[in-house]
GROMACS .gro file of C-alpha atoms in nm:
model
  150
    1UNK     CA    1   1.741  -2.405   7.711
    2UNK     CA    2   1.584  -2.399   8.073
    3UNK     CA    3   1.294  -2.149   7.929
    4UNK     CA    4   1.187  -2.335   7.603
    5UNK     CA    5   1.204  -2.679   7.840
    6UNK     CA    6   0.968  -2.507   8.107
    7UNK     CA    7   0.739  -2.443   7.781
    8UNK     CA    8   0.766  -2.809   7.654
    9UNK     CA    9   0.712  -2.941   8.010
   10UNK     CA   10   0.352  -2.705   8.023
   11UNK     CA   11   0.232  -2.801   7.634
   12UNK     CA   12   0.251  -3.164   7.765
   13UNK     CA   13   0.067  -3.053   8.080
   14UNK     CA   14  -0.226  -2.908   7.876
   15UNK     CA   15  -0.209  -3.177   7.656
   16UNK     CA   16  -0.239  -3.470   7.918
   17UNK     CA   17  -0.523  -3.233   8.113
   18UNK     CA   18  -0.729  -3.080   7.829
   19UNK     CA   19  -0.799  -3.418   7.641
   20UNK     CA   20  -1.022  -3.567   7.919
   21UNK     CA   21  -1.207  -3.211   8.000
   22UNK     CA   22  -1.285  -3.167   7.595
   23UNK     CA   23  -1.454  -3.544   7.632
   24UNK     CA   24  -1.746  -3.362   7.846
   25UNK     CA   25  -1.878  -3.210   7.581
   26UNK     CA   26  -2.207  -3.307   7.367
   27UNK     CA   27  -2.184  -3.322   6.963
   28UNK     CA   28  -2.486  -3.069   7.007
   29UNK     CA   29  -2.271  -2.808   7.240
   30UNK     CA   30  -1.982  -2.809   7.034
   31UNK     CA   31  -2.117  -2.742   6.742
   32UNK     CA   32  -2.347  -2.428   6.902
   33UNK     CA   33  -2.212  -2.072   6.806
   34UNK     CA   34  -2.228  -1.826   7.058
   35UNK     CA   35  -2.361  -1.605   6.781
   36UNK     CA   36  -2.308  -1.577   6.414
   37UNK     CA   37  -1.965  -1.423   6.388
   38UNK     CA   38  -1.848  -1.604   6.675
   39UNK     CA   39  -1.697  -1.991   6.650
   40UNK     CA   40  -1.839  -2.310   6.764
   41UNK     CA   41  -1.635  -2.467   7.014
   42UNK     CA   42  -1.587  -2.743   6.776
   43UNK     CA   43  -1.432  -2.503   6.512
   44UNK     CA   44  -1.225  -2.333   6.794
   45UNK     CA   45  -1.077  -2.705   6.800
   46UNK     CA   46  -1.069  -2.689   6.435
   47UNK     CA   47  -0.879  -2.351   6.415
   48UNK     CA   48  -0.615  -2.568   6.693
   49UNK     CA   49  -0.590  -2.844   6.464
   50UNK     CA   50  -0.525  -2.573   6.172
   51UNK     CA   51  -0.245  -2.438   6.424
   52UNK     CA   52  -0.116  -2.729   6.446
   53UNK     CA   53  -0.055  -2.818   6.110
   54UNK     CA   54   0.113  -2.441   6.020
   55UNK     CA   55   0.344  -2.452   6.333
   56UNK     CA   56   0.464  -2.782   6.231
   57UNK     CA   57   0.598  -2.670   5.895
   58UNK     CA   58   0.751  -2.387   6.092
   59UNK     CA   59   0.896  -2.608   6.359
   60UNK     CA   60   1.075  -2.875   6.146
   61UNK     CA   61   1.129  -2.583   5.837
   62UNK     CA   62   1.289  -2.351   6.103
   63UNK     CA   63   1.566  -2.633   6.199
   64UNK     CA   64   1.683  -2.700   5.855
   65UNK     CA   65   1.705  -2.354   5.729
   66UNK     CA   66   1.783  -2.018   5.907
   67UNK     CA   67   1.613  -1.652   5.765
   68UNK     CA   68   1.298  -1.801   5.617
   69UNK     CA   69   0.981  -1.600   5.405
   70UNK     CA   70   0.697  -1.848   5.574
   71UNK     CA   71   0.331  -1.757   5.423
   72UNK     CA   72   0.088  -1.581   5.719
   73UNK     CA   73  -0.228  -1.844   5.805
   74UNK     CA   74  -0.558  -1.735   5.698
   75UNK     CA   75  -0.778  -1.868   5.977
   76UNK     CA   76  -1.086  -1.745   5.915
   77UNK     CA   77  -1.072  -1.896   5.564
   78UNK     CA   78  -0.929  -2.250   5.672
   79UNK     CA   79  -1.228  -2.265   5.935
   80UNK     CA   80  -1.476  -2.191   5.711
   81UNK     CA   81  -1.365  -2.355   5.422
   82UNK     CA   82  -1.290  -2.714   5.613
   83UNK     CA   83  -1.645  -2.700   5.788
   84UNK     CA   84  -1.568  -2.794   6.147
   85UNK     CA   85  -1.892  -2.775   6.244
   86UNK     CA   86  -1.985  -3.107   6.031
   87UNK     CA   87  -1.734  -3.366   6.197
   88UNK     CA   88  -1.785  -3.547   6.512
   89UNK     CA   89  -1.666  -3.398   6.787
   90UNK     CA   90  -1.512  -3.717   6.926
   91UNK     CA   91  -1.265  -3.725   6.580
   92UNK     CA   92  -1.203  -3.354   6.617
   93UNK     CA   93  -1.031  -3.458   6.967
   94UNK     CA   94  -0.845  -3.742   6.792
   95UNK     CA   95  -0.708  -3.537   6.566
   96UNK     CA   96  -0.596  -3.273   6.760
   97UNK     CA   97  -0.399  -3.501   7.030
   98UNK     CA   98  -0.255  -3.717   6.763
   99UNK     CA   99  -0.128  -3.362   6.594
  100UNK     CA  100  -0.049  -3.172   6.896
  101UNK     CA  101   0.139  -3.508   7.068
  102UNK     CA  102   0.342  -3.492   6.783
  103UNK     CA  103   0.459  -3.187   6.781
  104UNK     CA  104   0.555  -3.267   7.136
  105UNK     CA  105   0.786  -3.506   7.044
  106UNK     CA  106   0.901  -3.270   6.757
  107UNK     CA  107   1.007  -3.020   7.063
  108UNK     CA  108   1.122  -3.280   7.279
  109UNK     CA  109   1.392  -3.334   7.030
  110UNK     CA  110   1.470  -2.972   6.924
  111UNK     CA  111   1.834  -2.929   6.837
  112UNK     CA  112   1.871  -2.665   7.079
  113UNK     CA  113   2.150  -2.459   6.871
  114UNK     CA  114   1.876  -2.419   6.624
  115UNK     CA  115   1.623  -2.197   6.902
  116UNK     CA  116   1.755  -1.881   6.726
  117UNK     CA  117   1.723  -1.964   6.389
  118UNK     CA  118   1.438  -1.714   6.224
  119UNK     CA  119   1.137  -1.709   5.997
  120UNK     CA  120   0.924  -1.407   5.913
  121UNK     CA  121   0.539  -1.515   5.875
  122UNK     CA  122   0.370  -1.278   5.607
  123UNK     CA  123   0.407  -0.964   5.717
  124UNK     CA  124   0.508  -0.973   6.065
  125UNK     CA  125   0.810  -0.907   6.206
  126UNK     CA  126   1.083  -1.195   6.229
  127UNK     CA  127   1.062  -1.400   6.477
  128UNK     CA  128   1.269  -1.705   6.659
  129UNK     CA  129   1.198  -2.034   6.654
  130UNK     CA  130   1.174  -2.028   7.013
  131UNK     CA  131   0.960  -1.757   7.059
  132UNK     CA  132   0.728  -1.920   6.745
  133UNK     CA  133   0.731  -2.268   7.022
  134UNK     CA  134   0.636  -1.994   7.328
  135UNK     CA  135   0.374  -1.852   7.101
  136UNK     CA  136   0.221  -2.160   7.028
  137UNK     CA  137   0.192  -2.267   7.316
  138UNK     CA  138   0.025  -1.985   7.489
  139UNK     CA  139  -0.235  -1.956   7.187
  140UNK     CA  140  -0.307  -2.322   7.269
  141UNK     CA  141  -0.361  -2.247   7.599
  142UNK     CA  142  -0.585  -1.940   7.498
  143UNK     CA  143  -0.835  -2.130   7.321
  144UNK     CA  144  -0.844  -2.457   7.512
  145UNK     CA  145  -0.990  -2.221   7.799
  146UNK     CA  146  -1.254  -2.067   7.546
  147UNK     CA  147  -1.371  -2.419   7.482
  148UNK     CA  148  -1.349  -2.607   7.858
  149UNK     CA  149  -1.533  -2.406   8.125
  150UNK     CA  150  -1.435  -2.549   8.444
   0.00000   0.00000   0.00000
C-alpha cells in the first residue's frame, strides 16, 4: 500500500501546483496549435479532462468487479469531436480540478484489497487497478508539463 500512497500523495501534489501555473495562460495562447496535427494547449487540457472521465469508470468499476472487458479511449476522436478549442480556458481549468480532485478522493479511499483486481482496456494487455492509478498519474504529469513551461 506504501507505493500506490506515494502515488496518491504526488497526484495531489500536481494537483495543488499545476492549477495556479495553468491560470498564466491567455485564452489566445491556449487555444494556439503548435501546428496543424499538433494540440492546443487548451485541448491537451481537454484530452486530461477526457482522462479523467475514462479512469473514473475504471477506478470505481475496477473495485466492484474483478476480470473486466473495459472499451479502449479514442482520444483523438473525443478531442475533436468535443471542440476544446471553443471553451474558455478559465472553465477548462474548472473542470479539470473539480474532475481530477475527485478522483483524489476516489483514491484516497481505495479499498486497498481491491489494488489487484484487473481490467483489460481494448486490446491491451490486462492490467491492475493499481498500475491503471500509477498510469494515470504519470500521463497527468506528462501533459501538464506540455502545457506549463516553467
Amino acid at each position: 500500500m506504501n507505493r500506490i500512497k506515494n502515488t496518491i500523495v504526488e497526484f495531489e501534489r500536481v494537483l495543488d501546483e499545476s492549477s495556479q501555473k495553468l491560470l498564466k495562460y491567455s485564452e489566445d495562447e491556449t487555444g494556439k496549435k503548435p501546428s496543424p496535427d499538433k494540440w492546443s494547449k487548451k485541448e491537451i487540457l481537454g484530452h486530461l479532462i477526457d482522462s479523467a472521465s475514462n479512469n473514473h469508470q475504471r477506478f470505481v468499476r475496477m473495485q466492484i468487479e474483478n476480470n473486466l472487458k473495459l472499451p479502449s479511449y479514442e482520444q483523438e476522436q473525443w478531442v475533436a469531436t468535443q471542440h476544446y478549442n471553443t471553451i474558455a480556458w478559465n472553465e477548462l481549468i474548472r473542470l479539470w480540478e473539480a474532475y481530477n480532485f475527485h478522483l483524489l478522493h476516489i483514491l484516497w479511499n481505495i479499498n486497498p484489497a481491491k489494488l489487484s483486481n484487473t481490467a483489460t482496456i481494448g486490446a491491451n494487455n490486462e492490467a491492475t487497478l493499481e498500475f491503471i492509478i500509477e498510469d494515470y498519474v504519470g500521463h497527468l504529469k506528462h501533459h501538464l508539463e506540455q502545457i506549463i513551461v516553467n
